[in-house]
Coordinates of C-alpha atoms in Angstrom, one line a residue:
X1 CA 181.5 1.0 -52.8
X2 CA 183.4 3.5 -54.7
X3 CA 186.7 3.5 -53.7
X4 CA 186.8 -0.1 -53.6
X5 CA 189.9 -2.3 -54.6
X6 CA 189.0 -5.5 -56.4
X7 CA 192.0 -8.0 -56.3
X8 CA 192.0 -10.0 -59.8
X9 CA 194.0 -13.3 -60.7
X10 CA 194.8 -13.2 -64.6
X11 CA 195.0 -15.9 -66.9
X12 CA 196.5 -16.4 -69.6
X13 CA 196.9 -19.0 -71.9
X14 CA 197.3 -19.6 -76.2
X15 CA 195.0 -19.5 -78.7
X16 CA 194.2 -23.3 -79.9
X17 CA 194.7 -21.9 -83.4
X18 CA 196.7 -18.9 -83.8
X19 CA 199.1 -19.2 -81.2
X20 CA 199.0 -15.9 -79.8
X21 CA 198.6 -15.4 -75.8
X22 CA 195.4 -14.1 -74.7
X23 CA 195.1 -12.8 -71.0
X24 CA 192.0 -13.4 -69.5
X25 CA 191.5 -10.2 -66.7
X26 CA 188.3 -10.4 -65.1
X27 CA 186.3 -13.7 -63.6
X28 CA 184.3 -15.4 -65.8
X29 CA 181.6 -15.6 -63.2
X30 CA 181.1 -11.8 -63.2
X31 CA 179.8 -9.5 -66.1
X32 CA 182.5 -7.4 -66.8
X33 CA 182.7 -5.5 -70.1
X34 CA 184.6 -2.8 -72.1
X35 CA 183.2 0.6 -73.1
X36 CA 182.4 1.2 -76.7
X37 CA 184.8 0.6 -79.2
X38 CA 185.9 4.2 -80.2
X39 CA 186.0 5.8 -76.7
X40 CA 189.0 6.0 -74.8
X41 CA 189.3 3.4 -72.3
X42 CA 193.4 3.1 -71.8
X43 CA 195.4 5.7 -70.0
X44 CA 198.1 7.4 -72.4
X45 CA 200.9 4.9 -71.3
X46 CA 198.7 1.6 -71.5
X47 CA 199.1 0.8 -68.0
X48 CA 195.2 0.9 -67.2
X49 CA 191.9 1.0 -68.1
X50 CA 188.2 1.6 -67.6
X51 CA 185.6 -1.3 -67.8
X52 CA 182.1 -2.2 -66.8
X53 CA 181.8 -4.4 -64.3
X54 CA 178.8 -6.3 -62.1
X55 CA 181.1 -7.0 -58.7
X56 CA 178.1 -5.2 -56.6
X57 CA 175.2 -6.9 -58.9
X58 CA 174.7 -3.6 -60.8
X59 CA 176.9 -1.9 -63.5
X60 CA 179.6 0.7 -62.2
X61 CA 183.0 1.8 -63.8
X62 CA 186.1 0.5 -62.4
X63 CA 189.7 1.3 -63.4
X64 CA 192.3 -1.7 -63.8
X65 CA 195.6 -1.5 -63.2
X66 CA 197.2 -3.9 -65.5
X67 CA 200.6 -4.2 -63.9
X68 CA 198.7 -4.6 -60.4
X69 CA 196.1 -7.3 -61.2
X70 CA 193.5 -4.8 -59.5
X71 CA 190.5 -2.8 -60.3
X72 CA 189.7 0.5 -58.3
X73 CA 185.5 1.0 -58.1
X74 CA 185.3 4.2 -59.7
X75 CA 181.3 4.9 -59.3
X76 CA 178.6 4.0 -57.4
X77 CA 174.8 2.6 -57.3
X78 CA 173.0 1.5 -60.5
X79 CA 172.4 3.4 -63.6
X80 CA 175.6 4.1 -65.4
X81 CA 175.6 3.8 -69.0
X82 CA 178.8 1.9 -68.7
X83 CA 179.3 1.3 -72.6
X84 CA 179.7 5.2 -73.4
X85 CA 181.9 6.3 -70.6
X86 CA 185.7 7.2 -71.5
X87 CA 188.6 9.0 -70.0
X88 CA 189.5 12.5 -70.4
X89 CA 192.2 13.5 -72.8
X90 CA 194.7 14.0 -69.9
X91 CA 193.6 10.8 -67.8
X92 CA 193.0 12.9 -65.1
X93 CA 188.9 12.3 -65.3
X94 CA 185.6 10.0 -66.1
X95 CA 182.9 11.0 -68.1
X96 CA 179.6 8.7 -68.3
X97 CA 175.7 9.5 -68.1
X98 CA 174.2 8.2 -65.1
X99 CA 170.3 7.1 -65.3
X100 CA 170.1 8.6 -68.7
X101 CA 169.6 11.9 -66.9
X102 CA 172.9 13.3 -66.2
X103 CA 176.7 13.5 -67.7
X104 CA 179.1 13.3 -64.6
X105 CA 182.9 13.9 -64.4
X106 CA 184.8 11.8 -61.7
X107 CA 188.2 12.6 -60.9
X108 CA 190.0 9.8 -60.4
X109 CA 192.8 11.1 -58.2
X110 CA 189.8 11.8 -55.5
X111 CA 186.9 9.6 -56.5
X112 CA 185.2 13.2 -56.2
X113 CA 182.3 13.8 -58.7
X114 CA 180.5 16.0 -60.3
X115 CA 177.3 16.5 -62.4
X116 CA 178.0 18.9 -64.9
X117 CA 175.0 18.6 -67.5
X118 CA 171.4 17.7 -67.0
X119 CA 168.7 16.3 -69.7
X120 CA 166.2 18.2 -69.4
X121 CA 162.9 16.1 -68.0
X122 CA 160.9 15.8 -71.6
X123 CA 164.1 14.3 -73.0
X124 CA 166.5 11.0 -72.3
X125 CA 170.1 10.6 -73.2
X126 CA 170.6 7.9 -75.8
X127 CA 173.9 6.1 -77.1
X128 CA 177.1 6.7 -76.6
X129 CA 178.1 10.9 -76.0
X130 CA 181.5 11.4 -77.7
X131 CA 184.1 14.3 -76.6
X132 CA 185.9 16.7 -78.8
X133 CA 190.1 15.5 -78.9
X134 CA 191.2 17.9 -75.8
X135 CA 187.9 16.8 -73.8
X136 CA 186.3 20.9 -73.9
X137 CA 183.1 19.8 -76.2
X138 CA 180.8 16.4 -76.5
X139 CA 178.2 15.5 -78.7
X140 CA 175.1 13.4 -78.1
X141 CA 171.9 12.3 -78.8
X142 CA 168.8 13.2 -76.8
X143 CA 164.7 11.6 -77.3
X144 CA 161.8 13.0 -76.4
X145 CA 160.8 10.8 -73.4
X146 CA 157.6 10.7 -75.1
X147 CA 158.6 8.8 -77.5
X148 CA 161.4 6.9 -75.9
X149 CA 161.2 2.6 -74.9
X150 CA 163.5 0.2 -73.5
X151 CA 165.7 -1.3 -76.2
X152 CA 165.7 -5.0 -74.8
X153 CA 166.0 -7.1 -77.6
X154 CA 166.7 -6.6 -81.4
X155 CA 163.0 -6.9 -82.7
X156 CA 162.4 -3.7 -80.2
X157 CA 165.1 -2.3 -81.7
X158 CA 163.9 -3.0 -85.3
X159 CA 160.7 -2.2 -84.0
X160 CA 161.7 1.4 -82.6
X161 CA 162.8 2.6 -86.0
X162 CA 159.3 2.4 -87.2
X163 CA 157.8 4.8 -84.6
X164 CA 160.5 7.7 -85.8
X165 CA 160.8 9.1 -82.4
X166 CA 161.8 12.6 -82.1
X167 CA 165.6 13.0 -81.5
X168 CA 168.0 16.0 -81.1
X169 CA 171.8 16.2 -82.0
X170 CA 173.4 18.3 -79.1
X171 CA 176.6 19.6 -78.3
X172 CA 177.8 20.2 -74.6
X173 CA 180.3 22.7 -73.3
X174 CA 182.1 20.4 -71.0
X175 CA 183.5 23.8 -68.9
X176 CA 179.7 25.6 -68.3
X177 CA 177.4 22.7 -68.9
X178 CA 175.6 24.6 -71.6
X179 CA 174.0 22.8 -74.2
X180 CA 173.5 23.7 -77.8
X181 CA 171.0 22.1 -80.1
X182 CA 172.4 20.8 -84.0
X183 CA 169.4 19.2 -85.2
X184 CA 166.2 17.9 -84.3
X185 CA 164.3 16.3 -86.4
X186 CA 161.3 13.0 -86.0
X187 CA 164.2 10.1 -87.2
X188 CA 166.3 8.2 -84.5
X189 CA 169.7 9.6 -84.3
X190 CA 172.6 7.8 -83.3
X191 CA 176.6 7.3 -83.4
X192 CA 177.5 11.2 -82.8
X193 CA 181.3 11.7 -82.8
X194 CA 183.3 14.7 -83.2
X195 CA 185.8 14.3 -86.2
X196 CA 189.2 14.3 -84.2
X197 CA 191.0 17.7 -84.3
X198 CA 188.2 19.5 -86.2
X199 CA 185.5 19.9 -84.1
X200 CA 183.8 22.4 -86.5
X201 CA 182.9 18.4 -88.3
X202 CA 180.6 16.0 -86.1
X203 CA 179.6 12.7 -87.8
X204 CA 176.4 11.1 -86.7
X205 CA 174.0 7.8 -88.4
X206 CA 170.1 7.7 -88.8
X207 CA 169.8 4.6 -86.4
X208 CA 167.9 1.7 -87.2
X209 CA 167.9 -2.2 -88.4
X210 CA 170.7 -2.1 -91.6
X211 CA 167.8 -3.0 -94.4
X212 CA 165.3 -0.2 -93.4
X213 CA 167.5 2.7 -93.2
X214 CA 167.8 4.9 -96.4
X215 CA 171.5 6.7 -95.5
X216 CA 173.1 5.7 -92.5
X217 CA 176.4 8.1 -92.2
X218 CA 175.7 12.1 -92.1
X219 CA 178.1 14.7 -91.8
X220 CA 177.3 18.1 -90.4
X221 CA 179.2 21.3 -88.9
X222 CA 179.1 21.9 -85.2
X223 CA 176.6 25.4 -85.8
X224 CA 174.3 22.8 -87.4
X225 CA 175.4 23.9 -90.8
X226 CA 175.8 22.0 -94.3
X227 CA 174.3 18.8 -93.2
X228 CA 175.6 15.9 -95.5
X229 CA 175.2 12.7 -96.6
X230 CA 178.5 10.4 -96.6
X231 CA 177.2 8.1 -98.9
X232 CA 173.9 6.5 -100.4
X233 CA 172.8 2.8 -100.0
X234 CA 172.6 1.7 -103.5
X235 CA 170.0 -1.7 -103.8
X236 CA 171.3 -4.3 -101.7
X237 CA 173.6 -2.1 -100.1
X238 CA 174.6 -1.7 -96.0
X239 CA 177.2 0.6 -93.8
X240 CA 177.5 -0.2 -90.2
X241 CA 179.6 0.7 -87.5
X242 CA 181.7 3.9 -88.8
X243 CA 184.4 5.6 -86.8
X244 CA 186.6 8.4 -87.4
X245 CA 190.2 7.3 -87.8
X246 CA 192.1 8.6 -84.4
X247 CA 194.4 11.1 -86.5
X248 CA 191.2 12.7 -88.2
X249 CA 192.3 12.4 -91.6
X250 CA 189.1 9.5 -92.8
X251 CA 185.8 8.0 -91.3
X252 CA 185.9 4.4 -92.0
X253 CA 183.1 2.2 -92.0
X254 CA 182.0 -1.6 -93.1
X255 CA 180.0 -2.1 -95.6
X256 CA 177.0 -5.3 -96.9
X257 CA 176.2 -6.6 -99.9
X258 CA 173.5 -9.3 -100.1
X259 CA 174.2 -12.7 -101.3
X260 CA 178.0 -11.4 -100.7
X261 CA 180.3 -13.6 -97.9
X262 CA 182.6 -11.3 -97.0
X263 CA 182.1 -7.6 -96.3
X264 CA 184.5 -4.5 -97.4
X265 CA 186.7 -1.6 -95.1
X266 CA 185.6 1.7 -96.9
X267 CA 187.1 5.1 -96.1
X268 CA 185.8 8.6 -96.6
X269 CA 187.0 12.1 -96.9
X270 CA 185.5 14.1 -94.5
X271 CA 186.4 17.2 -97.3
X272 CA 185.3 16.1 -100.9
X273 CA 183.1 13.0 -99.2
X274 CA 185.0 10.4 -101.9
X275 CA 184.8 7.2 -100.6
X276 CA 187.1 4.7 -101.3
X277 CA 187.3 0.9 -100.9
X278 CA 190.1 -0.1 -98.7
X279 CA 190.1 -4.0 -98.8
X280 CA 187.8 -7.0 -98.6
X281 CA 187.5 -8.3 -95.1
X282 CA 185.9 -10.9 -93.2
X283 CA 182.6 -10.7 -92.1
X284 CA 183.4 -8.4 -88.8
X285 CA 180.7 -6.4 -87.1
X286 CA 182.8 -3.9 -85.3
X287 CA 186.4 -2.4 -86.3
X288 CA 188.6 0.0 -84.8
X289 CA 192.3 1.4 -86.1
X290 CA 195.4 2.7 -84.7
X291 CA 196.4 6.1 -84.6
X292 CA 196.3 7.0 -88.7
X293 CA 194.5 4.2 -89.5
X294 CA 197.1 1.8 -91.0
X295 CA 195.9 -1.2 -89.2
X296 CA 192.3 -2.3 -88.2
X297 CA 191.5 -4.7 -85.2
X298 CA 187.8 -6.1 -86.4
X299 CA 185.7 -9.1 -84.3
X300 CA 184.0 -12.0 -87.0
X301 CA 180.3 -11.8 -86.2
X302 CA 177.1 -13.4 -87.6
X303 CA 176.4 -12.8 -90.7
X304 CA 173.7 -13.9 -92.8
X305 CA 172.2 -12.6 -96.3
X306 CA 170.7 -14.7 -98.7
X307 CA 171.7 -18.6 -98.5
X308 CA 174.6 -17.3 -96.6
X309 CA 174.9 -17.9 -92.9
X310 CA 178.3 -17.6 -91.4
X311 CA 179.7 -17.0 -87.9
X312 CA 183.5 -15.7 -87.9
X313 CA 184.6 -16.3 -84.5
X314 CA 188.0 -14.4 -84.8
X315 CA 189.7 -11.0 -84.1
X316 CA 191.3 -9.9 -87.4
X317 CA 193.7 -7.3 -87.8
X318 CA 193.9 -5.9 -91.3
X319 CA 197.2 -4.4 -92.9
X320 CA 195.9 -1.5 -94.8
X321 CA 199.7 -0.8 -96.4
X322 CA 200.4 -4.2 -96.7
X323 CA 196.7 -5.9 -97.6
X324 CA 197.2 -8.6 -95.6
X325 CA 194.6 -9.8 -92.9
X326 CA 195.5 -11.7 -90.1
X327 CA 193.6 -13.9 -86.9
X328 CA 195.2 -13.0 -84.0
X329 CA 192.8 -14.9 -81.7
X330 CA 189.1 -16.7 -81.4
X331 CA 186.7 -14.8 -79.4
X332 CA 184.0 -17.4 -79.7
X333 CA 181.5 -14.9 -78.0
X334 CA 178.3 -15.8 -78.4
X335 CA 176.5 -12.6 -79.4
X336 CA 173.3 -13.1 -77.1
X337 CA 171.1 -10.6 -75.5
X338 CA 172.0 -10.8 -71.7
X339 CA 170.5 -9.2 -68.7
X340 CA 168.2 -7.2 -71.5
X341 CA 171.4 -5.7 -73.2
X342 CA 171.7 -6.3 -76.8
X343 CA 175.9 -4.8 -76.4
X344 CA 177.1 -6.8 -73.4
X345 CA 178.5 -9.5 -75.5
X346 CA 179.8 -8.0 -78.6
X347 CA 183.7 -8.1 -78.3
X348 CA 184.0 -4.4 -79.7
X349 CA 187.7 -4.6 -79.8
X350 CA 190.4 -1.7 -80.7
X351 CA 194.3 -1.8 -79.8
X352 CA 196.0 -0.6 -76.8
X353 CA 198.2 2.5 -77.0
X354 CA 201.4 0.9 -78.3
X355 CA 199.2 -1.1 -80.9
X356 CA 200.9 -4.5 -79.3
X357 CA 197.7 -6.0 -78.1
X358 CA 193.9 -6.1 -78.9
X359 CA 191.3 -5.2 -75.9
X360 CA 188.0 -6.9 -76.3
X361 CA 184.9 -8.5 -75.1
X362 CA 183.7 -12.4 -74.8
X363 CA 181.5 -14.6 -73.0
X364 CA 183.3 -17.9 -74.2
X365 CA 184.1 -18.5 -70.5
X366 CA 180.7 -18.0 -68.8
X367 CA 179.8 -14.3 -68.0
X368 CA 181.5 -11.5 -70.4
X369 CA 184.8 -10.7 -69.6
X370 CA 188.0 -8.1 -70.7
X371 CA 190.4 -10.1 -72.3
X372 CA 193.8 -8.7 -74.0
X373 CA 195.4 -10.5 -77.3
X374 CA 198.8 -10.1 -78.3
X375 CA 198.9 -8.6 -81.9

């Protein structure tokens, strides 16, 4: 029910390895998860966040209160896309897409929401729909429902690339609802963000398993102007996973070499498109930086090419100025589909406002939970 206060009991203990305290702030006997790495999930002062969490057997949003030990239900019934949702530049608001059908705003001083855009009924929303840096513009993805299926597992989603459904790159004006189209083209689409204080620059991916795809990372202008590609696979050669750098000034992204153990931290410049290897870095699957991009919080993942099967059970945070990498803490997820979610496990972590702890994902307990790592 929203409105709903859900009393938690943290726990906190130190990592077997590393030393470092991790606090454990949602049951282990309840899915509970955090929104996608690069969307806003803390309030400017730390003090709370958004998560996903199961309490009434369905996904809804909830706010904790960190100090308080206490979650507030922030939504309501099932549907919410609760891995895209994030809060407004001024923490004053929610955004998610309920039942792939509609982007609502809550407020979270009333609970009161509103629907302020609407797919229109030949097309679903897809992904995760990133805001501009003062929370006036988004960008997302949209599929013809024609072509659209359920994403369940990762040979459908291997599987999915092959059909090359029709997708559209679309921009929404968060004030009047009113949609604009960027590109449409028959090739799956994913990953849109605005480049942070430049929202004349939107990056966005051709989707799809890492082997198939021919360029991952596109850049084009928000008038759907001078479309270009970041960077070309050369043979043997992966990106996953970019993100622009909070201050705007790089897109970084991981790169995969076969028959390689360890993958690499590339940046590049979203004006002459150089790209520049930052450091070698354990095998990570999802990284996030601070505010300019000096450190990097990354989660160790699968990763197998070749004769080479490794599983990194760590979060790493990476010293760009210094070139140092250190564990901070294991997250021994276990990277499984669960409940027909492919996301629900991955740790996805990034740091809190004040860059002293890690926010991330793991199942290592029973059911996903939020858990918080001193840096």
């Amino acid at each position: 029910m929203k409105g709903k206060i859900i009393p938690l009991s943290f726990r906190t203990r130190q990592d077997s390895i590393t030393g470092h305290d991790v606090i454990r702030m949602t049951p282990p006997h309840i899915i509970c998860h955090r929104n996608y790495f690069y969307q806003k999930c803390f309030t400017r002062d730390g003090g709370k966040l958004i998560f996903g969490g199961a309490f009434e057997g369905h996904w809804n949003y909830y706010l904790l209160d960190i100090a308080k030990q206490q979650a507030t239900q922030l939504t309501d019934g099932a549907g919410d896309n609760t891995f895209g949702g994030f809060l407004s530049a001024d923490d004053q608001s929610l955004w998610y897409v309920k039942d792939s059908h509609q982007l609502r705003r809550v407020d979270l001083a009333s609970l009161e929401e509103h629907v302020v855009y609407e797919v229109d009924n030949d097309w679903v929303a897809y992904g995760t729909w990133v805001a501009n840096s003062d929370c006036t513009r988004l960008v997302g993805i949209e599929i013809k429902k024609s072509d659209w299926q359920p994403l369940t597992d990762w040979r459908k989603f291997r599987d999915f690339y092959f059909t090359n459904p029709e997708c559209r790159l679309i921009n929404i004006d968060l004030q009047t609802g009113e949609r604009r189209v960027m590109l449409q083209e028959k090739r799956w689409l994913g990953h849109p963000i605005y480049r942070p204080f430049d929202d004349n620059t939107v990056a966005f991916c051709h989707e799809g398993p890492r082997d198939a795809i021919d360029a991952r990372m596109w850049l084009i202008n928000e008038d759907g102007s001078n479309l270009r590609k970041v960077r070309q696979h050369q043979a043997g050669e992966s990106f996953t996973h970019e993100f622009w750098v909070p201050d705007g000034s790089a897109l970084y992204y991981v790169a995969h070499k076969e028959n390689d153990p360890q993958r690499y931290l590339f940046s590049a410049d979203p004006q002459t498109l150089e790209n520049r290897q930052l450091m070698a870095i354990p095998p990570c699957s999802h990284l996030m930086s601070n505010h300019d991009g000096s450190l990097i919080v990354g989660d160790g993942a699968p990763h197998n090419t070749g004769d080479i099967s490794l599983n990194d059970p760590f979060i790493w945070v990476f010293d760009i100025n210094k070139g140092t990498q250190t564990a901070v803490c294991q997250h021994n997820t276990s990277w499984k589909v669960l409940d027909g979610d492919r996301q629900v496990t991955h740790p996805h972590p990034s740091f809190s406002p004040d860059n002293k702890w890690v926010l991330y994902t793991s199942d290592e307990e029973g059911m996903p939970a939020l858990y918080l790592c001193a840096v």
